[in-house]
């Protein structure tokens, strides 16, 4: 089988999507790649030129792994927070890197071709690689929209010295309807295609330190990530039920020891952010729930050593006592 046939067979077996493209520099995105991006420490040049990561790079392969899942919300009267559906279960970075390495070995083992695999933490923009490889089209929600997975899928990519036939470009399905813009709780999205990552709920839940009061309410009960702008997209298919828990109990979160946190979340996508940030978000979730039963939970943190926990607790208590 040729390379394309091998990729086709592999992705069909694994239930993922793929696209191929050139490893030419991303000149068309020079302005975008010169901007500051949260949690990205690579220089603009590294983000633009694939051959700075792999000498002699000629081809790119992008994979897409769906997380368009539906998790059952608990029906009891306990106080629950919410996780992005992509943060449930094994860390998607680990899952995707495993898939990418398996595919790369299938394609290039025993050949002269070199390769490197990345998911979310590499020098190139995952989304721009996906667009270059025609994995989908650009959406107003700043996600890549695919015919099969909508905009709820993870992206990983392979840089290789092999030259690959580019995948045909898909039709641009996003019609700028603005549903995602209207649904965004923090106003991070603009009808003109703009995006202010500093107020995006997904970013706020991962940002360390104190969250300004004017953004706490927008976070709702999310303690990590946010799916709203992707789930409301009319181009996203109906979710598939999946086992797992996207609704952790807040009381349990606030009582976890460091070891318990690592045991429960260390191998998930939220483990890297650490317990303190997740606890801060859980306190904010309490405030947004507005249930007075959470007052006692939050008051324990009013004298905590961590400033961000004291701040979140004080705000939450104030929100829960509003009717007094």
Coordinates of C-alpha atoms in Angstrom, one line a residue:
X1 CA 0.0 0.0 0.0
X2 CA 1.1 3.6 -0.6
X3 CA 1.2 6.1 2.2
X4 CA -2.3 7.5 1.5
X5 CA -3.8 4.0 1.5
X6 CA -2.0 3.2 4.8
X7 CA -3.4 6.4 6.4
X8 CA -6.9 5.7 5.1
X9 CA -6.8 2.2 6.6
X10 CA -5.4 3.3 9.9
X11 CA -7.8 6.2 10.5
X12 CA -10.8 4.1 9.5
X13 CA -9.8 1.4 12.0
X14 CA -9.2 4.0 14.8
X15 CA -12.3 6.1 14.1
X16 CA -10.4 9.3 13.6
X17 CA -10.2 11.8 10.7
X18 CA -7.1 12.9 8.8
X19 CA -5.8 15.4 6.3
X20 CA -2.4 15.9 4.6
X21 CA -0.6 19.1 3.6
X22 CA 2.6 20.8 2.7
X23 CA 5.2 21.8 5.4
X24 CA 5.8 25.0 3.6
X25 CA 6.1 28.1 5.9
X26 CA 2.8 29.5 7.2
X27 CA 3.3 32.8 5.5
X28 CA -0.4 33.4 5.1
X29 CA -0.8 33.5 8.9
X30 CA 2.2 35.7 9.6
X31 CA 0.1 38.3 11.5
X32 CA -1.7 35.7 13.6
X33 CA 1.6 33.9 14.5
X34 CA 3.2 37.1 15.7
X35 CA 0.6 37.6 18.4
X36 CA 0.9 36.4 22.0
X37 CA -0.8 33.1 22.6
X38 CA -1.6 31.8 26.1
X39 CA 0.5 28.9 27.3
X40 CA 2.7 29.0 24.2
X41 CA 6.4 29.7 24.6
X42 CA 7.7 29.2 21.1
X43 CA 9.1 32.1 19.1
X44 CA 7.1 33.4 16.1
X45 CA 9.6 31.9 13.7
X46 CA 9.3 28.5 15.2
X47 CA 5.5 28.7 14.8
X48 CA 5.8 29.7 11.2
X49 CA 8.6 27.5 9.8
X50 CA 8.1 23.7 10.2
X51 CA 11.6 23.0 9.2
X52 CA 12.9 24.7 12.3
X53 CA 11.4 21.8 14.2
X54 CA 12.3 19.1 11.8
X55 CA 15.1 19.8 9.3
X56 CA 14.0 19.0 5.7
X57 CA 10.3 18.9 6.6
X58 CA 8.1 18.5 3.6
X59 CA 4.8 17.1 4.7
X60 CA 2.2 17.5 7.5
X61 CA -0.4 15.0 8.6
X62 CA -3.2 16.1 10.9
X63 CA -5.4 13.8 12.9
X64 CA -8.8 14.6 14.5
X65 CA -10.2 12.7 17.5
X66 CA -13.8 13.4 18.4
X67 CA -14.9 14.4 21.9
X68 CA -18.5 15.1 21.0
X69 CA -19.8 13.1 23.9
X70 CA -22.7 13.4 26.3
X71 CA -22.3 12.6 30.0
X72 CA -25.1 11.9 32.3
X73 CA -25.7 14.7 34.8
X74 CA -26.3 13.5 38.4
X75 CA -29.9 13.7 39.4
X76 CA -29.4 14.1 43.2
X77 CA -29.4 17.4 45.1
X78 CA -25.6 17.6 45.7
X79 CA -23.7 20.6 44.4
X80 CA -21.8 19.9 41.2
X81 CA -19.3 21.7 39.0
X82 CA -18.7 21.0 35.3
X83 CA -15.8 19.9 33.2
X84 CA -15.3 20.4 29.5
X85 CA -16.3 17.2 27.9
X86 CA -12.8 17.0 26.4
X87 CA -11.3 16.8 29.9
X88 CA -13.1 13.6 30.9
X89 CA -11.0 10.4 31.0
X90 CA -7.4 9.9 30.0
X91 CA -5.5 13.0 29.0
X92 CA -6.2 13.6 25.3
X93 CA -2.6 14.7 24.7
X94 CA -1.5 11.2 25.7
X95 CA -4.2 9.5 23.6
X96 CA -3.4 11.6 20.6
X97 CA 0.4 11.2 20.8
X98 CA -0.1 7.5 21.1
X99 CA -2.2 7.5 17.9
X100 CA 0.2 9.7 16.1
X101 CA 3.3 7.6 16.9
X102 CA 1.4 4.5 15.9
X103 CA 0.5 6.0 12.6
X104 CA 4.0 7.4 12.0
X105 CA 5.7 4.0 12.7
X106 CA 3.3 2.4 10.3
X107 CA 4.1 4.9 7.6
X108 CA 7.8 5.5 8.1
X109 CA 9.4 2.6 10.0
X110 CA 12.2 1.1 7.9
X111 CA 12.3 4.1 5.6
X112 CA 14.6 7.1 5.3
X113 CA 11.9 9.5 6.4
X114 CA 12.0 11.3 9.7
X115 CA 9.1 12.6 11.7
X116 CA 8.0 14.3 14.9
X117 CA 4.5 14.1 16.6
X118 CA 2.7 16.9 18.5
X119 CA -0.6 17.5 20.2
X120 CA -1.4 21.0 21.6
X121 CA 2.1 21.6 23.0
X122 CA 4.2 21.7 19.7
X123 CA 5.6 24.7 17.9
X124 CA 3.0 24.9 15.2
X125 CA -0.6 25.9 15.7
X126 CA -2.7 22.7 15.8
X127 CA -5.7 24.6 14.2
X128 CA -3.6 26.1 11.4
X129 CA -2.1 22.7 10.6
X130 CA -5.6 21.3 10.5
X131 CA -6.6 24.0 8.1
X132 CA -3.5 23.5 6.0
X133 CA -4.3 19.8 5.9
X134 CA -8.0 20.4 5.0
X135 CA -9.2 18.7 8.1
X136 CA -12.1 21.2 8.1
X137 CA -12.9 24.9 7.7
X138 CA -12.4 27.9 10.0
X139 CA -15.5 28.6 12.2
X140 CA -16.6 31.8 13.8
X141 CA -16.1 30.1 17.1
X142 CA -12.4 29.9 16.3
X143 CA -12.6 26.2 16.0
X144 CA -12.0 24.0 13.0
X145 CA -15.3 22.6 11.7
X146 CA -15.3 19.1 10.2
X147 CA -18.2 17.6 8.2
X148 CA -18.2 14.5 10.4
X149 CA -17.1 15.7 13.9
X150 CA -18.4 19.3 13.8
X151 CA -16.1 21.5 15.9
X152 CA -15.7 19.2 18.9
X153 CA -12.5 17.2 18.1
X154 CA -8.9 17.2 19.3
X155 CA -6.1 17.9 16.8
X156 CA -2.7 16.3 16.6
X157 CA -0.1 16.5 13.8
X158 CA 3.0 14.8 12.4
X159 CA 5.8 16.8 10.7
X160 CA 7.7 14.6 8.3
X161 CA 10.4 14.7 5.7
X162 CA 8.1 12.7 3.4
X163 CA 6.3 14.6 0.7
X164 CA 2.6 14.0 0.8
X165 CA -0.2 14.6 -1.6
X166 CA -2.4 17.4 -0.1
X167 CA -6.0 16.6 0.8
X168 CA -8.6 18.4 -1.2
X169 CA -9.9 21.5 0.6
X170 CA -13.4 21.2 2.1
X171 CA -16.2 23.5 1.4
X172 CA -16.4 26.3 3.9
X173 CA -19.6 25.4 5.8
X174 CA -19.5 28.1 8.5
X175 CA -21.9 30.8 7.3
X176 CA -21.2 33.3 10.2
X177 CA -24.6 32.7 11.7
X178 CA -23.3 34.1 15.0
X179 CA -25.0 31.6 17.3
X180 CA -21.7 30.9 18.9
X181 CA -21.0 34.6 19.4
X182 CA -24.3 35.1 21.1
X183 CA -23.9 32.1 23.3
X184 CA -20.4 32.9 24.6
X185 CA -20.9 33.9 28.2
X186 CA -17.9 36.2 28.5
X187 CA -18.1 38.0 25.1
X188 CA -14.8 36.6 24.0
X189 CA -16.1 36.1 20.4
X190 CA -16.9 38.8 18.0
X191 CA -19.3 38.8 14.9
X192 CA -16.3 40.2 12.9
X193 CA -14.3 37.0 13.7
X194 CA -12.3 38.6 16.5
X195 CA -11.4 36.6 19.6
X196 CA -10.3 37.9 23.0
X197 CA -8.6 34.9 24.6
X198 CA -8.1 36.8 27.9
X199 CA -11.8 36.7 28.7
X200 CA -12.5 33.2 27.2
X201 CA -13.9 31.0 29.9
X202 CA -11.7 28.1 28.8
X203 CA -8.7 30.4 29.4
X204 CA -10.0 31.8 32.6
X205 CA -10.4 28.3 34.1
X206 CA -6.7 27.6 33.3
X207 CA -5.2 30.9 34.2
X208 CA -3.5 31.1 37.6
X209 CA -4.1 33.7 40.2
X210 CA -7.1 35.9 41.0
X211 CA -10.0 36.0 38.5
X212 CA -11.5 39.6 38.3
X213 CA -15.0 39.8 39.7
X214 CA -16.4 40.9 36.4
X215 CA -15.5 37.5 34.8
X216 CA -16.4 35.2 37.6
X217 CA -20.0 35.0 36.8
X218 CA -19.3 34.1 33.1
X219 CA -17.4 31.0 34.3
X220 CA -20.7 29.5 35.5
X221 CA -19.9 26.1 37.0
X222 CA -17.0 25.2 34.7
X223 CA -13.9 24.3 36.6
X224 CA -11.9 23.4 33.5
X225 CA -12.5 24.4 29.9
X226 CA -15.7 25.4 28.2
X227 CA -17.7 23.7 25.5
X228 CA -20.5 26.3 24.9
X229 CA -19.4 27.9 21.6
X230 CA -18.7 24.5 20.1
X231 CA -21.8 22.7 21.3
X232 CA -24.2 25.4 20.0
X233 CA -22.7 25.3 16.5
X234 CA -25.4 24.0 14.1
X235 CA -22.7 22.1 12.2
X236 CA -21.9 19.9 15.2
X237 CA -23.6 16.5 15.1
X238 CA -25.7 15.2 18.0
X239 CA -23.4 14.0 20.8
X240 CA -22.8 10.3 21.6
X241 CA -23.3 9.0 25.1
X242 CA -20.1 8.1 26.8
X243 CA -19.2 6.6 30.2
X244 CA -17.4 8.9 32.6
X245 CA -18.1 11.9 34.8
X246 CA -18.2 15.5 33.6
X247 CA -19.8 16.8 36.8
X248 CA -17.6 16.4 39.9
X249 CA -19.1 17.1 43.3
X250 CA -17.8 20.4 44.6
X251 CA -17.6 19.3 48.3
X252 CA -15.3 16.4 47.2
X253 CA -13.1 18.7 45.1
X254 CA -12.6 21.1 48.0
X255 CA -11.6 18.3 50.3
X256 CA -9.1 16.5 48.1
X257 CA -5.5 16.2 49.4
X258 CA -2.6 16.8 47.0
X259 CA -2.2 13.0 46.7
X260 CA -5.9 12.4 46.1
X261 CA -6.0 15.1 43.4
X262 CA -3.1 13.5 41.6
X263 CA -4.6 10.0 41.9
X264 CA -7.9 11.2 40.5
X265 CA -6.8 13.8 37.9
X266 CA -3.1 13.3 37.4
X267 CA -3.6 11.3 34.1
X268 CA -6.4 13.6 32.8
X269 CA -6.1 16.9 30.8
X270 CA -6.7 19.0 34.0
X271 CA -3.8 17.4 36.0
X272 CA -1.2 19.8 34.7
X273 CA -3.0 22.8 36.0
X274 CA -2.8 21.7 39.6
X275 CA -5.2 21.5 42.6
X276 CA -5.1 25.1 43.7
X277 CA -6.5 26.5 40.4
X278 CA -9.2 23.8 40.2
X279 CA -10.2 24.6 43.8
X280 CA -10.4 28.3 43.0
X281 CA -12.7 27.5 40.1
X282 CA -14.8 25.2 42.3
X283 CA -15.3 28.1 44.8
X284 CA -16.4 30.3 41.9
X285 CA -18.8 27.6 40.8
X286 CA -20.3 27.6 44.3
X287 CA -20.9 31.3 44.0
X288 CA -22.6 30.9 40.6
X289 CA -24.8 28.1 41.9
X290 CA -26.0 30.5 44.6
X291 CA -27.1 27.6 46.8
X292 CA -26.8 28.6 50.5
X293 CA -25.6 25.1 51.4
X294 CA -22.3 26.0 49.9
X295 CA -21.6 28.8 52.3
X296 CA -20.0 26.6 54.9
X297 CA -17.8 25.0 52.2
X298 CA -16.6 28.4 51.0
X299 CA -16.1 30.0 54.4
X300 CA -13.3 27.5 55.2
X301 CA -11.2 29.2 52.6
X302 CA -11.7 32.8 53.8
X303 CA -8.4 32.6 55.7
X304 CA -6.5 30.3 53.4
X305 CA -2.8 30.9 52.7
X306 CA -3.5 31.2 48.9
X307 CA -4.7 34.7 47.9
X308 CA -6.7 33.4 45.0
X309 CA -8.6 31.0 47.2
X310 CA -9.4 33.7 49.7
X311 CA -10.6 35.9 47.0
X312 CA -12.8 33.3 45.3
X313 CA -14.2 32.2 48.6
X314 CA -15.2 35.7 49.6
X315 CA -16.9 36.3 46.3
X316 CA -18.7 33.0 46.5
X317 CA -20.0 33.7 50.0
X318 CA -21.2 37.1 49.0
X319 CA -23.1 35.6 46.0
X320 CA -24.7 32.9 48.2
X321 CA -25.8 35.4 50.8
X322 CA -27.3 37.9 48.3
X323 CA -30.9 37.2 49.5
X324 CA -30.0 38.0 53.2

